[in-house]
Amino acid sequence: MQRVDVTMAVENLVKPLVESEKMELVDVEYKKEGKAWYLRVFIDKDGGVKIDDCQNISYQIEKLLDVEDIIPHSYTLEVSSPGIERPLKKLKDYERFKGKLAKIYLYSPVNNKKHLVGKIIDVEGDAISIE
């Protein structure tokens, strides 16, 4: 299975589990670092994620992945919060942090700038307004 396929399969598998615990699945990463493979699952919830939340979700994901056998080789599972420098990848991330300061990196320049810093004012459709 390709790396992207593994990421999507894991995301589809664990999202209902994470949501059943009243948390949000922020992101799933599956990557090779050196000779080792890592599966990283990032979770969040109102009030922040505690170590017990990560342990609980990690244990449940381990059991689920053992049954589903999506990843054909050994890997290290890591479950954590996305942290203070969390990347905003989805529109709902921008919606959640409306009114907050954000660093935004663009693929194509806007007004000759590829890096913007500003307050997220609004999210409408697929457009994000910053000031």
Short mmCIF file of N, CA and C in Angstrom, two decimals:
data_model
loop_
_atom_site.label_atom_id
_atom_site.label_comp_id
_atom_site.label_asym_id
_atom_site.label_seq_id
_atom_site.Cartn_x
_atom_site.Cartn_y
_atom_site.Cartn_z
N MET A 1 0.84 -1.18 0.00
CA MET A 1 0.00 0.00 0.00
C MET A 1 0.89 1.25 0.00
N GLN A 2 0.55 2.23 -0.82
CA GLN A 2 1.30 3.49 -0.90
C GLN A 2 1.16 4.29 0.40
N ARG A 3 2.12 5.17 0.65
CA ARG A 3 2.12 5.99 1.86
C ARG A 3 0.84 6.82 1.98
N VAL A 4 0.41 7.44 0.88
CA VAL A 4 -0.81 8.25 0.88
C VAL A 4 -2.03 7.37 1.17
N ASP A 5 -2.05 6.17 0.60
CA ASP A 5 -3.16 5.25 0.84
C ASP A 5 -3.23 4.84 2.30
N VAL A 6 -2.08 4.58 2.91
CA VAL A 6 -2.03 4.21 4.32
C VAL A 6 -2.58 5.36 5.17
N THR A 7 -2.13 6.57 4.87
CA THR A 7 -2.59 7.75 5.62
C THR A 7 -4.11 7.88 5.55
N MET A 8 -4.66 7.77 4.35
CA MET A 8 -6.12 7.89 4.17
C MET A 8 -6.86 6.75 4.86
N ALA A 9 -6.35 5.53 4.73
CA ALA A 9 -7.00 4.38 5.35
C ALA A 9 -7.01 4.51 6.87
N VAL A 10 -5.89 4.94 7.44
CA VAL A 10 -5.81 5.13 8.89
C VAL A 10 -6.76 6.25 9.32
N GLU A 11 -6.76 7.34 8.57
CA GLU A 11 -7.65 8.46 8.90
C GLU A 11 -9.11 8.01 8.91
N ASN A 12 -9.52 7.29 7.88
CA ASN A 12 -10.90 6.80 7.80
C ASN A 12 -11.23 5.82 8.92
N LEU A 13 -10.26 5.05 9.33
CA LEU A 13 -10.46 4.05 10.37
C LEU A 13 -10.54 4.67 11.76
N VAL A 14 -9.65 5.62 12.06
CA VAL A 14 -9.58 6.14 13.43
C VAL A 14 -10.46 7.36 13.69
N LYS A 15 -10.91 8.04 12.64
CA LYS A 15 -11.73 9.24 12.84
C LYS A 15 -12.97 8.96 13.69
N PRO A 16 -13.76 7.92 13.38
CA PRO A 16 -14.94 7.64 14.22
C PRO A 16 -14.56 7.32 15.67
N LEU A 17 -13.45 6.64 15.86
CA LEU A 17 -12.98 6.30 17.20
C LEU A 17 -12.65 7.57 17.98
N VAL A 18 -11.90 8.46 17.37
CA VAL A 18 -11.50 9.72 18.02
C VAL A 18 -12.74 10.57 18.32
N GLU A 19 -13.65 10.66 17.36
CA GLU A 19 -14.86 11.46 17.56
C GLU A 19 -15.75 10.87 18.63
N SER A 20 -15.74 9.55 18.79
CA SER A 20 -16.55 8.91 19.85
C SER A 20 -16.04 9.29 21.24
N GLU A 21 -14.79 9.73 21.32
CA GLU A 21 -14.20 10.19 22.58
C GLU A 21 -14.32 11.71 22.73
N LYS A 22 -15.17 12.32 21.88
CA LYS A 22 -15.41 13.78 21.92
C LYS A 22 -14.15 14.58 21.61
N MET A 23 -13.35 14.04 20.69
CA MET A 23 -12.13 14.72 20.25
C MET A 23 -12.17 14.90 18.74
N GLU A 24 -11.23 15.68 18.26
CA GLU A 24 -11.11 15.93 16.82
C GLU A 24 -9.83 15.27 16.31
N LEU A 25 -9.95 14.59 15.18
CA LEU A 25 -8.77 14.07 14.49
C LEU A 25 -8.22 15.21 13.64
N VAL A 26 -7.07 15.75 14.03
CA VAL A 26 -6.50 16.90 13.35
C VAL A 26 -5.72 16.47 12.12
N ASP A 27 -4.90 15.43 12.26
CA ASP A 27 -4.06 15.02 11.13
C ASP A 27 -3.51 13.62 11.38
N VAL A 28 -3.13 12.96 10.28
CA VAL A 28 -2.44 11.67 10.34
C VAL A 28 -1.23 11.78 9.43
N GLU A 29 -0.07 11.40 9.95
CA GLU A 29 1.17 11.38 9.16
C GLU A 29 1.71 9.96 9.17
N TYR A 30 2.19 9.52 8.02
CA TYR A 30 2.85 8.22 7.93
C TYR A 30 4.12 8.45 7.13
N LYS A 31 5.26 8.35 7.79
CA LYS A 31 6.51 8.68 7.09
C LYS A 31 7.68 7.85 7.60
N LYS A 32 8.65 7.76 6.73
CA LYS A 32 9.88 7.04 7.06
C LYS A 32 10.93 8.06 7.46
N GLU A 33 11.57 7.79 8.60
CA GLU A 33 12.67 8.63 9.07
C GLU A 33 13.85 7.71 9.33
N GLY A 34 14.87 7.84 8.51
CA GLY A 34 15.97 6.88 8.57
C GLY A 34 15.46 5.54 8.09
N LYS A 35 15.64 4.51 8.91
CA LYS A 35 15.15 3.17 8.56
C LYS A 35 13.81 2.85 9.19
N ALA A 36 13.32 3.74 10.04
CA ALA A 36 12.09 3.46 10.80
C ALA A 36 10.88 4.18 10.22
N TRP A 37 9.72 3.51 10.30
CA TRP A 37 8.45 4.09 9.89
C TRP A 37 7.71 4.60 11.12
N TYR A 38 7.04 5.75 10.95
CA TYR A 38 6.27 6.36 12.03
C TYR A 38 4.85 6.65 11.56
N LEU A 39 3.90 6.31 12.40
CA LEU A 39 2.51 6.68 12.18
C LEU A 39 2.17 7.66 13.29
N ARG A 40 1.91 8.91 12.91
CA ARG A 40 1.62 9.95 13.90
C ARG A 40 0.17 10.39 13.74
N VAL A 41 -0.54 10.35 14.84
CA VAL A 41 -1.94 10.74 14.87
C VAL A 41 -2.05 11.95 15.80
N PHE A 42 -2.60 13.04 15.28
CA PHE A 42 -2.73 14.27 16.05
C PHE A 42 -4.20 14.49 16.40
N ILE A 43 -4.47 14.68 17.69
CA ILE A 43 -5.83 14.84 18.19
C ILE A 43 -5.94 16.15 18.97
N ASP A 44 -7.17 16.64 19.09
CA ASP A 44 -7.40 17.85 19.88
C ASP A 44 -8.80 17.80 20.44
N LYS A 45 -9.05 18.64 21.44
CA LYS A 45 -10.39 18.79 22.01
C LYS A 45 -10.46 20.13 22.71
N ASP A 46 -11.68 20.58 22.96
CA ASP A 46 -11.86 21.82 23.71
C ASP A 46 -11.19 21.67 25.07
N GLY A 47 -10.44 22.68 25.45
CA GLY A 47 -9.73 22.62 26.73
C GLY A 47 -8.36 21.98 26.63
N GLY A 48 -8.03 21.44 25.46
CA GLY A 48 -6.71 20.85 25.26
C GLY A 48 -6.65 19.36 25.56
N VAL A 49 -5.66 18.72 25.00
CA VAL A 49 -5.46 17.28 25.14
C VAL A 49 -4.50 17.01 26.30
N LYS A 50 -4.83 16.03 27.09
CA LYS A 50 -3.99 15.62 28.22
C LYS A 50 -3.27 14.31 27.84
N ILE A 51 -2.23 13.97 28.59
CA ILE A 51 -1.46 12.75 28.33
C ILE A 51 -2.36 11.52 28.40
N ASP A 52 -3.32 11.51 29.33
CA ASP A 52 -4.25 10.38 29.45
C ASP A 52 -5.09 10.21 28.19
N ASP A 53 -5.47 11.33 27.56
CA ASP A 53 -6.22 11.27 26.30
C ASP A 53 -5.39 10.58 25.22
N CYS A 54 -4.12 10.97 25.13
CA CYS A 54 -3.23 10.39 24.13
C CYS A 54 -3.02 8.90 24.38
N GLN A 55 -2.84 8.52 25.64
CA GLN A 55 -2.64 7.11 25.98
C GLN A 55 -3.88 6.29 25.63
N ASN A 56 -5.05 6.80 25.98
CA ASN A 56 -6.30 6.10 25.71
C ASN A 56 -6.51 5.90 24.21
N ILE A 57 -6.35 6.97 23.44
CA ILE A 57 -6.54 6.89 21.99
C ILE A 57 -5.48 5.98 21.37
N SER A 58 -4.25 6.08 21.82
CA SER A 58 -3.17 5.24 21.31
C SER A 58 -3.49 3.76 21.51
N TYR A 59 -3.94 3.42 22.70
CA TYR A 59 -4.29 2.03 23.01
C TYR A 59 -5.41 1.53 22.08
N GLN A 60 -6.43 2.36 21.89
CA GLN A 60 -7.55 1.96 21.03
C GLN A 60 -7.13 1.84 19.56
N ILE A 61 -6.29 2.76 19.11
CA ILE A 61 -5.81 2.70 17.72
C ILE A 61 -4.95 1.46 17.51
N GLU A 62 -4.09 1.15 18.47
CA GLU A 62 -3.25 -0.06 18.38
C GLU A 62 -4.12 -1.30 18.18
N LYS A 63 -5.15 -1.44 19.00
CA LYS A 63 -6.04 -2.61 18.89
C LYS A 63 -6.72 -2.65 17.53
N LEU A 64 -7.19 -1.50 17.08
CA LEU A 64 -7.88 -1.41 15.79
C LEU A 64 -6.95 -1.76 14.64
N LEU A 65 -5.74 -1.22 14.65
CA LEU A 65 -4.79 -1.48 13.57
C LEU A 65 -4.28 -2.92 13.58
N ASP A 66 -4.21 -3.53 14.76
CA ASP A 66 -3.83 -4.95 14.83
C ASP A 66 -4.86 -5.82 14.13
N VAL A 67 -6.13 -5.46 14.27
CA VAL A 67 -7.21 -6.23 13.64
C VAL A 67 -7.26 -5.95 12.14
N GLU A 68 -7.19 -4.69 11.75
CA GLU A 68 -7.34 -4.30 10.34
C GLU A 68 -6.09 -4.58 9.52
N ASP A 69 -4.92 -4.59 10.15
CA ASP A 69 -3.65 -4.92 9.49
C ASP A 69 -3.41 -4.11 8.21
N ILE A 70 -3.55 -2.80 8.32
CA ILE A 70 -3.37 -1.89 7.18
C ILE A 70 -1.90 -1.73 6.81
N ILE A 71 -1.03 -1.72 7.82
CA ILE A 71 0.39 -1.46 7.60
C ILE A 71 1.15 -2.79 7.65
N PRO A 72 1.78 -3.18 6.53
CA PRO A 72 2.36 -4.52 6.42
C PRO A 72 3.72 -4.72 7.10
N HIS A 73 4.28 -3.69 7.70
CA HIS A 73 5.59 -3.81 8.33
C HIS A 73 5.57 -3.11 9.69
N SER A 74 6.67 -3.20 10.41
CA SER A 74 6.70 -2.59 11.74
C SER A 74 6.77 -1.06 11.63
N TYR A 75 6.21 -0.39 12.62
CA TYR A 75 6.17 1.06 12.67
C TYR A 75 5.99 1.47 14.13
N THR A 76 6.23 2.74 14.40
CA THR A 76 6.01 3.29 15.73
C THR A 76 4.79 4.19 15.67
N LEU A 77 3.83 3.94 16.55
CA LEU A 77 2.63 4.76 16.64
C LEU A 77 2.86 5.85 17.68
N GLU A 78 2.60 7.09 17.28
CA GLU A 78 2.69 8.23 18.19
C GLU A 78 1.37 8.98 18.13
N VAL A 79 0.77 9.25 19.29
CA VAL A 79 -0.46 10.02 19.37
C VAL A 79 -0.18 11.25 20.22
N SER A 80 -0.49 12.43 19.69
CA SER A 80 -0.22 13.66 20.44
C SER A 80 -1.16 14.77 20.00
N SER A 81 -1.08 15.89 20.71
CA SER A 81 -1.80 17.09 20.28
C SER A 81 -0.97 17.74 19.17
N PRO A 82 -1.59 18.58 18.35
CA PRO A 82 -0.83 19.23 17.29
C PRO A 82 0.12 20.31 17.80
N GLY A 83 -0.02 20.72 19.06
CA GLY A 83 0.88 21.71 19.65
C GLY A 83 0.51 23.14 19.31
N ILE A 84 1.23 24.05 19.91
CA ILE A 84 0.93 25.47 19.77
C ILE A 84 1.22 25.98 18.35
N GLU A 85 2.16 25.38 17.68
CA GLU A 85 2.51 25.78 16.31
C GLU A 85 1.77 24.93 15.28
N ARG A 86 0.58 24.46 15.63
CA ARG A 86 -0.17 23.55 14.77
C ARG A 86 -0.39 24.15 13.39
N PRO A 87 -0.20 23.35 12.36
CA PRO A 87 -0.50 23.83 11.02
C PRO A 87 -2.01 23.84 10.79
N LEU A 88 -2.49 24.88 10.12
CA LEU A 88 -3.91 24.96 9.76
C LEU A 88 -4.01 24.43 8.33
N LYS A 89 -4.57 23.23 8.18
CA LYS A 89 -4.60 22.57 6.88
C LYS A 89 -5.98 22.57 6.24
N LYS A 90 -7.00 22.55 7.06
CA LYS A 90 -8.37 22.45 6.55
C LYS A 90 -9.11 23.74 6.85
N LEU A 91 -10.15 24.03 6.06
CA LEU A 91 -10.92 25.25 6.28
C LEU A 91 -11.49 25.31 7.70
N LYS A 92 -11.88 24.15 8.24
CA LYS A 92 -12.43 24.15 9.60
C LYS A 92 -11.38 24.56 10.63
N ASP A 93 -10.10 24.34 10.33
CA ASP A 93 -9.03 24.79 11.22
C ASP A 93 -9.02 26.32 11.27
N TYR A 94 -9.15 26.95 10.10
CA TYR A 94 -9.18 28.42 10.05
C TYR A 94 -10.42 28.96 10.76
N GLU A 95 -11.54 28.28 10.57
CA GLU A 95 -12.78 28.67 11.24
C GLU A 95 -12.60 28.61 12.75
N ARG A 96 -12.00 27.55 13.23
CA ARG A 96 -11.79 27.37 14.67
C ARG A 96 -10.93 28.47 15.27
N PHE A 97 -9.96 28.96 14.50
CA PHE A 97 -9.03 29.96 15.02
C PHE A 97 -9.33 31.37 14.51
N LYS A 98 -10.59 31.59 14.11
CA LYS A 98 -11.01 32.92 13.68
C LYS A 98 -10.76 33.91 14.82
N GLY A 99 -10.20 35.07 14.48
CA GLY A 99 -9.87 36.08 15.48
C GLY A 99 -8.47 35.95 16.03
N LYS A 100 -7.78 34.88 15.66
CA LYS A 100 -6.41 34.64 16.16
C LYS A 100 -5.38 35.03 15.09
N LEU A 101 -4.17 35.28 15.55
CA LEU A 101 -3.06 35.61 14.67
C LEU A 101 -2.53 34.33 14.03
N ALA A 102 -2.21 34.40 12.73
CA ALA A 102 -1.71 33.22 12.02
C ALA A 102 -0.62 33.62 11.03
N LYS A 103 0.33 32.71 10.83
CA LYS A 103 1.32 32.83 9.76
C LYS A 103 0.79 31.99 8.61
N ILE A 104 0.72 32.59 7.43
CA ILE A 104 0.18 31.88 6.28
C ILE A 104 1.23 31.85 5.18
N TYR A 105 1.50 30.65 4.68
CA TYR A 105 2.47 30.45 3.61
C TYR A 105 1.70 30.06 2.36
N LEU A 106 1.91 30.82 1.28
CA LEU A 106 1.17 30.63 0.03
C LEU A 106 2.04 29.95 -1.03
N TYR A 107 1.40 29.15 -1.89
CA TYR A 107 2.09 28.56 -3.03
C TYR A 107 2.34 29.63 -4.09
N SER A 108 1.33 30.46 -4.32
CA SER A 108 1.43 31.53 -5.30
C SER A 108 1.36 32.87 -4.58
N PRO A 109 2.19 33.83 -4.96
CA PRO A 109 2.20 35.11 -4.26
C PRO A 109 0.90 35.90 -4.44
N VAL A 110 0.55 36.63 -3.39
CA VAL A 110 -0.56 37.59 -3.43
C VAL A 110 0.07 38.94 -3.10
N ASN A 111 -0.10 39.91 -4.00
CA ASN A 111 0.56 41.22 -3.85
C ASN A 111 2.07 41.05 -3.65
N ASN A 112 2.65 40.14 -4.42
CA ASN A 112 4.09 39.83 -4.39
C ASN A 112 4.57 39.26 -3.06
N LYS A 113 3.67 38.71 -2.27
CA LYS A 113 4.06 38.11 -0.98
C LYS A 113 3.62 36.65 -0.93
N LYS A 114 4.53 35.79 -0.45
CA LYS A 114 4.20 34.38 -0.27
C LYS A 114 4.05 34.02 1.20
N HIS A 115 4.42 34.95 2.10
CA HIS A 115 4.29 34.75 3.54
C HIS A 115 3.48 35.91 4.11
N LEU A 116 2.41 35.59 4.81
CA LEU A 116 1.57 36.61 5.41
C LEU A 116 1.43 36.34 6.90
N VAL A 117 1.30 37.39 7.67
CA VAL A 117 1.00 37.28 9.09
C VAL A 117 -0.17 38.21 9.35
N GLY A 118 -1.22 37.67 9.95
CA GLY A 118 -2.38 38.50 10.23
C GLY A 118 -3.43 37.76 11.01
N LYS A 119 -4.45 38.50 11.41
CA LYS A 119 -5.55 37.92 12.17
C LYS A 119 -6.56 37.31 11.20
N ILE A 120 -7.00 36.10 11.49
CA ILE A 120 -8.02 35.44 10.66
C ILE A 120 -9.35 36.12 10.95
N ILE A 121 -9.89 36.80 9.96
CA ILE A 121 -11.12 37.57 10.13
C ILE A 121 -12.36 36.75 9.79
N ASP A 122 -12.29 36.03 8.66
CA ASP A 122 -13.48 35.31 8.21
C ASP A 122 -13.09 34.13 7.33
N VAL A 123 -13.96 33.14 7.30
CA VAL A 123 -13.83 32.00 6.41
C VAL A 123 -15.18 31.84 5.73
N GLU A 124 -15.18 31.99 4.41
CA GLU A 124 -16.43 31.89 3.67
C GLU A 124 -16.18 31.07 2.40
N GLY A 125 -16.89 29.96 2.28
CA GLY A 125 -16.63 29.05 1.17
C GLY A 125 -15.22 28.52 1.30
N ASP A 126 -14.41 28.72 0.25
CA ASP A 126 -13.01 28.30 0.33
C ASP A 126 -12.07 29.50 0.42
N ALA A 127 -12.63 30.66 0.83
CA ALA A 127 -11.83 31.88 0.97
C ALA A 127 -11.59 32.21 2.44
N ILE A 128 -10.38 32.64 2.73
CA ILE A 128 -9.99 33.02 4.09
C ILE A 128 -9.60 34.49 4.06
N SER A 129 -10.20 35.28 4.93
CA SER A 129 -9.87 36.71 5.01
C SER A 129 -8.99 36.95 6.22
N ILE A 130 -7.87 37.65 5.98
CA ILE A 130 -6.99 38.01 7.10
C ILE A 130 -6.76 39.51 7.08
N GLU A 131 -6.39 40.06 8.22
CA GLU A 131 -6.17 41.50 8.34
C GLU A 131 -4.81 41.73 8.97
#
